[in-house]
Tab-separated table of C-alpha atoms in Angstrom:
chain	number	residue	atom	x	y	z
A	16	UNK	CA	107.532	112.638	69.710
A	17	UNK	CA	105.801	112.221	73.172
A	18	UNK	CA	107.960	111.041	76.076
A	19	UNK	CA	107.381	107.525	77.114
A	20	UNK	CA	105.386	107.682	80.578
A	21	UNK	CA	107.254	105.786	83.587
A	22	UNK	CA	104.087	104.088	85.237
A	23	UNK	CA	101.293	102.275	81.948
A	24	UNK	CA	98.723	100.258	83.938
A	25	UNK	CA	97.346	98.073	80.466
A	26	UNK	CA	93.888	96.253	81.465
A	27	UNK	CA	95.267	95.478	85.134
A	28	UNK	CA	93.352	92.567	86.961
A	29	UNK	CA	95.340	91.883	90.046
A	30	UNK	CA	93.703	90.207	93.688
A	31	UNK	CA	93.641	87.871	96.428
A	32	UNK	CA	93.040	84.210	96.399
A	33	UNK	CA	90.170	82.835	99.153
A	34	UNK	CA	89.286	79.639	100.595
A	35	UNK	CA	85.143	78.973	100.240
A	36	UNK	CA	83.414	76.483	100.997
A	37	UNK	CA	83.633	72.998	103.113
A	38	UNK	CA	85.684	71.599	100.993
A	39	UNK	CA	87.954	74.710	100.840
A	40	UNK	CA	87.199	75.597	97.290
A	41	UNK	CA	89.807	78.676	96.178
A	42	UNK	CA	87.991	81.581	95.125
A	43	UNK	CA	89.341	85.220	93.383
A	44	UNK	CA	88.603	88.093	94.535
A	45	UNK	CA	89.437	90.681	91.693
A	46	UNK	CA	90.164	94.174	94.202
A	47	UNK	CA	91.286	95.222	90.692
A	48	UNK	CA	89.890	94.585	87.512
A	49	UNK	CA	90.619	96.001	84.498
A	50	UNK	CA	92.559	99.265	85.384
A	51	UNK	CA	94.517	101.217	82.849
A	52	UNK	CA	96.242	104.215	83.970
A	53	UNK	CA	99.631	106.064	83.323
A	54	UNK	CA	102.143	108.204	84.697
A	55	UNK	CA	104.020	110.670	82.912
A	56	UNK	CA	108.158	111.982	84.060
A	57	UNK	CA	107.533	114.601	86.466
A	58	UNK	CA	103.972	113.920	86.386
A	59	UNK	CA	101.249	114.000	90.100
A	60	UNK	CA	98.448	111.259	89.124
A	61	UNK	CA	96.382	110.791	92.606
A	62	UNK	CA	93.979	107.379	92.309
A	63	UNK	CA	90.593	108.237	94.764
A	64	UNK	CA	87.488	106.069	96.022
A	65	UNK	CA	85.982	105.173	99.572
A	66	UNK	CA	88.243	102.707	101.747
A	67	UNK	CA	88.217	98.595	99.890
A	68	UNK	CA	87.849	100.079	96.060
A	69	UNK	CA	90.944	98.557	95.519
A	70	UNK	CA	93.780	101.667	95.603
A	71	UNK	CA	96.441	99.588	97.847
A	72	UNK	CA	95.994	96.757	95.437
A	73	UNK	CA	97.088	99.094	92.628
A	74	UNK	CA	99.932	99.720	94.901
A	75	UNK	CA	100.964	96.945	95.477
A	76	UNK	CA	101.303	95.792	91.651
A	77	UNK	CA	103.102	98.545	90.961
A	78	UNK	CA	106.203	97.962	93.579
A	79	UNK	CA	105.684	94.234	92.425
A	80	UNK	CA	104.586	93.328	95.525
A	81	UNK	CA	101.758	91.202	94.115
A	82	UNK	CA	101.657	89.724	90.665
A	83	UNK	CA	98.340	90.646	88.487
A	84	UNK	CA	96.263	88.096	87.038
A	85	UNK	CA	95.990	89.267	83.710
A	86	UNK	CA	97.171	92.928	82.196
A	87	UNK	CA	100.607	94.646	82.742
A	88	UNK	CA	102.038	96.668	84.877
A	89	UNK	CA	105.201	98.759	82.362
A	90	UNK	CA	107.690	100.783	83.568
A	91	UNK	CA	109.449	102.995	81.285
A	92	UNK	CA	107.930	101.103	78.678
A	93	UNK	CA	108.854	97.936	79.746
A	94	UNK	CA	106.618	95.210	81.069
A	95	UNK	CA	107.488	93.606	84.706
A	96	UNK	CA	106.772	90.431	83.532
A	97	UNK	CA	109.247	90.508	80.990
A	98	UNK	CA	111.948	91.403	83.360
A	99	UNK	CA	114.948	89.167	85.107
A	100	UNK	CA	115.766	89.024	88.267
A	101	UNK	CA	118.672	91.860	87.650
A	102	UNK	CA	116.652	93.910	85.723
A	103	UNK	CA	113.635	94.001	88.643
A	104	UNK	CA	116.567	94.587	91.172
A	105	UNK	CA	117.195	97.611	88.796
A	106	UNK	CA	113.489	98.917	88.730
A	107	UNK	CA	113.076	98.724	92.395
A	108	UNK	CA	115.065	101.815	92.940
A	109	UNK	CA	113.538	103.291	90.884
A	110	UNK	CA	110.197	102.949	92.187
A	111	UNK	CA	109.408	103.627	95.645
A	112	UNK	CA	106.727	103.092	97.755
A	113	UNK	CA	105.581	105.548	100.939
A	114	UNK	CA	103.482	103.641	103.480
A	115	UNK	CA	100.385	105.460	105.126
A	116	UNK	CA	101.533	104.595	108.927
A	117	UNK	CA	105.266	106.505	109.324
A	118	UNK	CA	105.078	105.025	112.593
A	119	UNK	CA	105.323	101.012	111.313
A	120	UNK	CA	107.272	102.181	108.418
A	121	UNK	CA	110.428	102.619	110.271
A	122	UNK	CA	112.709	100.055	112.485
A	123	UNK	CA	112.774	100.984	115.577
A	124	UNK	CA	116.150	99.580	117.011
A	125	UNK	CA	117.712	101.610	113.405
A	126	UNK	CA	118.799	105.384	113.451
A	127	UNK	CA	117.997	107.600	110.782
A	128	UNK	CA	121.827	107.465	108.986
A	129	UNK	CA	121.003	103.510	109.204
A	130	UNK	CA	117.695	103.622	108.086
A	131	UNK	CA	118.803	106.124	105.053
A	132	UNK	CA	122.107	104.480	104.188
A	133	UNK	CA	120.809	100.458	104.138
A	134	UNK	CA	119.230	100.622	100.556
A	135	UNK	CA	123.166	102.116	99.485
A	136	UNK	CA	124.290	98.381	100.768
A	137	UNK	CA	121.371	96.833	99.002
A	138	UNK	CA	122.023	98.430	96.013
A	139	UNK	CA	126.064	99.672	95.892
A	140	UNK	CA	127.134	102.629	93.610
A	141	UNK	CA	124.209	104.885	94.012
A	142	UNK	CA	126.914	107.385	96.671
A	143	UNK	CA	130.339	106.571	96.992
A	144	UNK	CA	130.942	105.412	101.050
A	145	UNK	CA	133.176	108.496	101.936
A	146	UNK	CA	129.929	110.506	100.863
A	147	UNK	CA	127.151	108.909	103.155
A	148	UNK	CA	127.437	111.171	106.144
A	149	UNK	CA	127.339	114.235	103.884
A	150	UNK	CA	124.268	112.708	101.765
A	151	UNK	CA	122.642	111.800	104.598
A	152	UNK	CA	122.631	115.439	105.902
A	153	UNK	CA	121.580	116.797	102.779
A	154	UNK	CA	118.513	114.383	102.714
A	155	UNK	CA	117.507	115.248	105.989
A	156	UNK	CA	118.360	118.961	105.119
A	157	UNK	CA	115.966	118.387	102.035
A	158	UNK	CA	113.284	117.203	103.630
A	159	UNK	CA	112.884	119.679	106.095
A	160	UNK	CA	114.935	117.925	109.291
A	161	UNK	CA	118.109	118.420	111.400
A	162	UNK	CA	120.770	117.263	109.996
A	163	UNK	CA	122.302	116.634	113.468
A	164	UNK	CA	119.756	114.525	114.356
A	165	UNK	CA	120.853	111.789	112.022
A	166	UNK	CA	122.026	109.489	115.596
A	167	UNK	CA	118.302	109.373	116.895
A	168	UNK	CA	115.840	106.618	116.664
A	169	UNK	CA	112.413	107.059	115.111
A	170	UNK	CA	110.973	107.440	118.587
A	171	UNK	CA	112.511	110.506	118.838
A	172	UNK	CA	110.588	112.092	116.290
A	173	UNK	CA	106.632	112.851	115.704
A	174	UNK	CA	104.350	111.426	113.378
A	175	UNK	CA	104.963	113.742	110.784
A	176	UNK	CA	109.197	114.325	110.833
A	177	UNK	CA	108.871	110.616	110.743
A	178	UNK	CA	107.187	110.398	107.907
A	179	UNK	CA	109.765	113.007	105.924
A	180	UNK	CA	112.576	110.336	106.988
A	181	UNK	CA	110.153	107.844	105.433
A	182	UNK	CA	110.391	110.474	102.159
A	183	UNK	CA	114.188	111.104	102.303
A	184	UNK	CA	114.451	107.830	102.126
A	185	UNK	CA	112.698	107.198	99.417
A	186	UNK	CA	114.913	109.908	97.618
A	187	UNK	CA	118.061	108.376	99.313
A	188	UNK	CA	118.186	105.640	95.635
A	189	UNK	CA	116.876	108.606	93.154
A	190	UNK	CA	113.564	107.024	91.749
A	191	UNK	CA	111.812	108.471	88.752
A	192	UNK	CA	108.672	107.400	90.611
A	193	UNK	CA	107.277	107.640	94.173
A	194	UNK	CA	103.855	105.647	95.084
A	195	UNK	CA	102.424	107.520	98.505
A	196	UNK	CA	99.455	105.108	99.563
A	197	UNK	CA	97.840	107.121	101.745
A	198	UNK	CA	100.575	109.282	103.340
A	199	UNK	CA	99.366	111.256	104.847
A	200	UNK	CA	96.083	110.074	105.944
A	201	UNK	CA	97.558	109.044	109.158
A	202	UNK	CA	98.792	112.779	110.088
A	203	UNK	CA	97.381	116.232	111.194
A	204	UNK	CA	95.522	118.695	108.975
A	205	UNK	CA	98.625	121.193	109.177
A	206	UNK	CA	100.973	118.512	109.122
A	207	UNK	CA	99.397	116.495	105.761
A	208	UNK	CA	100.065	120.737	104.133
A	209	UNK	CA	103.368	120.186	105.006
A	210	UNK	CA	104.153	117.107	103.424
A	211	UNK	CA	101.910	118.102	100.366
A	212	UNK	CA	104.233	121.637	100.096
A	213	UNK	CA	107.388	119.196	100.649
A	214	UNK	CA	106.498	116.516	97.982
A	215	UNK	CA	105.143	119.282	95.451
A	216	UNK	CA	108.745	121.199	95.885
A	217	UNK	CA	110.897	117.729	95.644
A	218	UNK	CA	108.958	116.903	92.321
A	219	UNK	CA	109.407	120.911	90.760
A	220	UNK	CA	113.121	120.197	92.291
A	221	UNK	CA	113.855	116.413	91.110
A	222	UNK	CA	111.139	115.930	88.508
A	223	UNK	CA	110.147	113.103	90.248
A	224	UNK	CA	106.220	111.665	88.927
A	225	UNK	CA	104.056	110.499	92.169
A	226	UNK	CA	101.605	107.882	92.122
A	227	UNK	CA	99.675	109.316	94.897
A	228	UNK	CA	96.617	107.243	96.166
A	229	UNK	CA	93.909	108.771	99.110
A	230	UNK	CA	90.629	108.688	100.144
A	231	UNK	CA	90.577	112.150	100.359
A	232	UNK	CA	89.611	114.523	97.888
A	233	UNK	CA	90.244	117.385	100.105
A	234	UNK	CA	93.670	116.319	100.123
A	235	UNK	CA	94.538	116.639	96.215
A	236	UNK	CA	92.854	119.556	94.467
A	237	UNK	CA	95.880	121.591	94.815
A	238	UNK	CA	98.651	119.316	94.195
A	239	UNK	CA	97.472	117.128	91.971
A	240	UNK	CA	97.960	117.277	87.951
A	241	UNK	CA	95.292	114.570	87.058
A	242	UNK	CA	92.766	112.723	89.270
A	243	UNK	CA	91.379	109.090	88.725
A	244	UNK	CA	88.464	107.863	90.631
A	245	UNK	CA	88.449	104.111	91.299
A	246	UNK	CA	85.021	102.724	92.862
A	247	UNK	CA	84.894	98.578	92.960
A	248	UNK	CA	88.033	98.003	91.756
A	249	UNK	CA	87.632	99.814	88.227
A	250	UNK	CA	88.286	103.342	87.101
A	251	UNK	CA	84.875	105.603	86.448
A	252	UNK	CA	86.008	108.570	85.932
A	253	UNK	CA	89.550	110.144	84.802
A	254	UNK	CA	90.807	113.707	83.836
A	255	UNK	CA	92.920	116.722	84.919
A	256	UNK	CA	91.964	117.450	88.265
A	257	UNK	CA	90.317	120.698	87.862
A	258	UNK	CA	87.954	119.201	85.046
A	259	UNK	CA	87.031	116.603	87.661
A	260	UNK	CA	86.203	119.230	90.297
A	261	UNK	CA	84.214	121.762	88.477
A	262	UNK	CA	82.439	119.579	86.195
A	263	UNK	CA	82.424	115.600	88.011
A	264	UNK	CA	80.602	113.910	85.090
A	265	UNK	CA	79.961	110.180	87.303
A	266	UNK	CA	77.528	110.353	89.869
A	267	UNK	CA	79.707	108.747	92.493
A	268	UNK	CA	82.087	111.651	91.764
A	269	UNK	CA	79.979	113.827	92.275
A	270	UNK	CA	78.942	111.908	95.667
A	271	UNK	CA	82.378	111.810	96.838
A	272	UNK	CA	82.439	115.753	96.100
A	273	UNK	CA	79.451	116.289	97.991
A	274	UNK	CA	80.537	114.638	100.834
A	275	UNK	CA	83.943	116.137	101.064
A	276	UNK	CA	84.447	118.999	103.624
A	277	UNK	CA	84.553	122.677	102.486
A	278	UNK	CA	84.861	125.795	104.304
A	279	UNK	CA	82.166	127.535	102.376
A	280	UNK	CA	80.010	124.756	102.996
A	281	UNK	CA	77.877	127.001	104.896
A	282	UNK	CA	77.486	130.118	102.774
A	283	UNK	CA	77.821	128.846	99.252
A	284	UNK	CA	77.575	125.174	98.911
A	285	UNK	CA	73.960	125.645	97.320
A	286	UNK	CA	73.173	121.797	96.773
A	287	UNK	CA	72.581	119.097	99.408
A	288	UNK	CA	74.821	116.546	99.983
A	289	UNK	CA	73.950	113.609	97.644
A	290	UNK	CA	73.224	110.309	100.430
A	291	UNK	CA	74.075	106.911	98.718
A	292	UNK	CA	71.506	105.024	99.743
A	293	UNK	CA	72.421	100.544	100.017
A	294	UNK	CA	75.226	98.793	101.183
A	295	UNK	CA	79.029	99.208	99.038
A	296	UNK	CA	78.588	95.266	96.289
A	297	UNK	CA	81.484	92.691	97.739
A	298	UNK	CA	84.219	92.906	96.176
A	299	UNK	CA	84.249	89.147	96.037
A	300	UNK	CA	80.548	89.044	94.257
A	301	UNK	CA	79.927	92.282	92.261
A	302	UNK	CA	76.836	93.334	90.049
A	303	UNK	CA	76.017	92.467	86.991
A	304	UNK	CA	76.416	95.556	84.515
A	305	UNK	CA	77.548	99.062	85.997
A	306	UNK	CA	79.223	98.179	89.615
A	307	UNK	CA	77.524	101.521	90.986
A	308	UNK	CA	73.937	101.111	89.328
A	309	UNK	CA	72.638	99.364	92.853
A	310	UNK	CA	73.810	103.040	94.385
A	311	UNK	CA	72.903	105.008	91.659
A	312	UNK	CA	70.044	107.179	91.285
A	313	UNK	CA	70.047	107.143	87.105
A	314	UNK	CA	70.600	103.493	86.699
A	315	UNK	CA	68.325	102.531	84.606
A	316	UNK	CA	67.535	98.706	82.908
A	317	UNK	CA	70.368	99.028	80.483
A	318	UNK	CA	72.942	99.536	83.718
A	319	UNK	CA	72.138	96.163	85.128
A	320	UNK	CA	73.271	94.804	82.509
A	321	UNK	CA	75.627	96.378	80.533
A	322	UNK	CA	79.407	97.275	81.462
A	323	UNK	CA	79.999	101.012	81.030
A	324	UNK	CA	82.969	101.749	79.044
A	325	UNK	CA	85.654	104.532	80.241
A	326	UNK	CA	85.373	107.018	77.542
A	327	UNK	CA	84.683	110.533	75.968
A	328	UNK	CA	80.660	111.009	76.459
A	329	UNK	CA	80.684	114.650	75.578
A	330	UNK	CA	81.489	116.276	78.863
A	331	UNK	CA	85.426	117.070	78.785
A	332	UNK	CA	86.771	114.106	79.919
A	333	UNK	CA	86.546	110.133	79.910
A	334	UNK	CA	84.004	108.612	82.211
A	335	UNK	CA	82.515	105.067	82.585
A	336	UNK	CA	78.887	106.207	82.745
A	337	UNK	CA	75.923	105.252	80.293
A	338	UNK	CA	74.294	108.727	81.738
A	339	UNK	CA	76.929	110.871	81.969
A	340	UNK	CA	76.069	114.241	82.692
A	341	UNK	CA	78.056	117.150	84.063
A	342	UNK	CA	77.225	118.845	87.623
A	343	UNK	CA	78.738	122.594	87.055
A	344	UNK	CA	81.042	123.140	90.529
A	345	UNK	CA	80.114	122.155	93.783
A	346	UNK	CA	76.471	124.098	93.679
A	347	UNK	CA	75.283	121.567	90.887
A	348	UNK	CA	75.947	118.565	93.005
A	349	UNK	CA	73.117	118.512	95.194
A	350	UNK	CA	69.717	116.794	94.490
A	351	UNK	CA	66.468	116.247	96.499
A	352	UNK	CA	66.514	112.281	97.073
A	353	UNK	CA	69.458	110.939	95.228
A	354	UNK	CA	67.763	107.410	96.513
A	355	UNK	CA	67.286	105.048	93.128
């Protein structure tokens, strides 16, 4: 019998209500529609797409911070909606959310044995009170800090120590699940390895599952266990991350992978970097039919039209593409005028 994933996006439509209008008509606009994605125990599932696709949104329904307009968002099998005020006390421990800017993440006038030790008075039982000074330390310890440094403020530390008190605590109320929206976006090259080698050794450590959402694909490839790529609010393209990088199947996959920076660019890229030509649809007023075929350089009629389902199309993995066709690595990616 499989094991019953901890995060099951079902058909998720979740967004932000708008004023139009002179007579302030209220408008929708869906930053998510129609998502389904899931999680497994122990499990790294990193959601990617250009800035406004809609990956914070996804966030943000799965903390509960925003209520979807249709679909579910289940944890552990059970559906949010369907839970009590107790029981979504209950599931907010165990799902915790990472914020991209450690700096605004953290109270200022708090020290670090305060800011670690509040969510044990929020939520009582989780370490007896004659253990909090010794937990505390060990958090800190965990994630790489002093544990004599527990007294100091956040101003006391840099960008990236504050963002491992941001982690430890997350760990302080032992979730099963850990959503990093953009967490390291915000830091240095050397420091984002860092918190990549830290979060890869708490999950072999803890077996804790990440949600991890970027805009960075140069972030992931190595930490990663499956990659979904969101463009306009929707999924296109889904699979274990090194199925997605050697054979990208959606053509703005395999634009994101031409744009992203590589090291060998120079000596063995081989293709040209693929140039979307157009402006990114509004969110607020998408296209008809596939929400890329305005970008893409194989729409054809039937794409203006017609809504591309995510599924198996013969290349490995599921993809939401009428004219889905594999680009071999990095060196298949490039193309003369990618212009429709």
């Amino acid at each position: 019998m499989t094991e019953q994933p901890v995060l099951e996006l079902v058909d998720l439509v979740a967004g932000y209500r708008t004023r139009r209008g002179v007579f302030g008509r209220r408008g929708l606009i869906r930053a998510v529609d129609g998502v389904n994605l899931t999680v497994g125990a122990g499990e790294t599932v990193c959601l990617v797409g250009e800035s406004g696709c809609g990956k914070s949104t996804v966030a943000r329904s799965v903390v509960n911070l925003l209520a979807p307009v249709s679909g579910e968002v289940r944890f552990a099998g059970r559906s949010l909606a369907s839970m009590d005020r107790r029981e979504l006390r209950a599931m907010r421990r165990e799902v915790q959310l990472v914020f991209q800017d450690p700096y605004a993440s953290l109270n200022p006038r708090m020290t670090v044995r305060e800011l670690i030790t509040e969510a044990w008075r929020i939520h009582p039982g989780i370490v007896a009170r004659e253990r909090w000074d010794a937990e505390v330390a060990e958090l800190l310890e965990r994630v790489g800090l002093n544990p004599a440094h527990a007294a100091r403020h956040p101003h006391q530390f840099s960008g990236g120590q504050r963002q491992r008190i941001c982690i430890a605590r997350a760990l302080s109320v032992r979730p099963r699940l850990i959503v990093c929206d953009e967490a390291v976006s915000a830091l240095d090259v050397s420091i984002q390895a860092q918190i990549l080698a830290l979060l890869g050794k708490l999950r072999d450590e803890l077996g804790v599952a990440y949600l991890f959402i970027t805009h960075d694909l140069g972030v992931v490839r190595h930490f990663a266990d499956r990659v979904a790529v969101m463009h306009l609010g929707t999924v296109v393209e889904t699979g274990a991350t090194e199925q997605i990088y050697s054979s990208p199947a959606h053509p703005y996959t395999q634009a994101l992978l031409s744009a992203a920076p590589s090291v060998d660019d120079w000596r063995d890229r081989g293709g040209e970097e693929i140039v979307l030509r157009g402006d990114v649809p509004s969110p607020a007023r998408p296209p008809a039919g596939c929400r890329f075929h305005t970008r893409c350089w194989r729409a054809e009629q039937r794409c203006d039209t017609e809504v591309p389902a995510l599924e198996e199309r013969g290349v490995g993995h599921p993809v939401a593409c009428h004219y889905a066709s594999v680009a071999t690595g990095l060196d298949g990616l490039g193309i003369a005028d990618p212009a429709r």
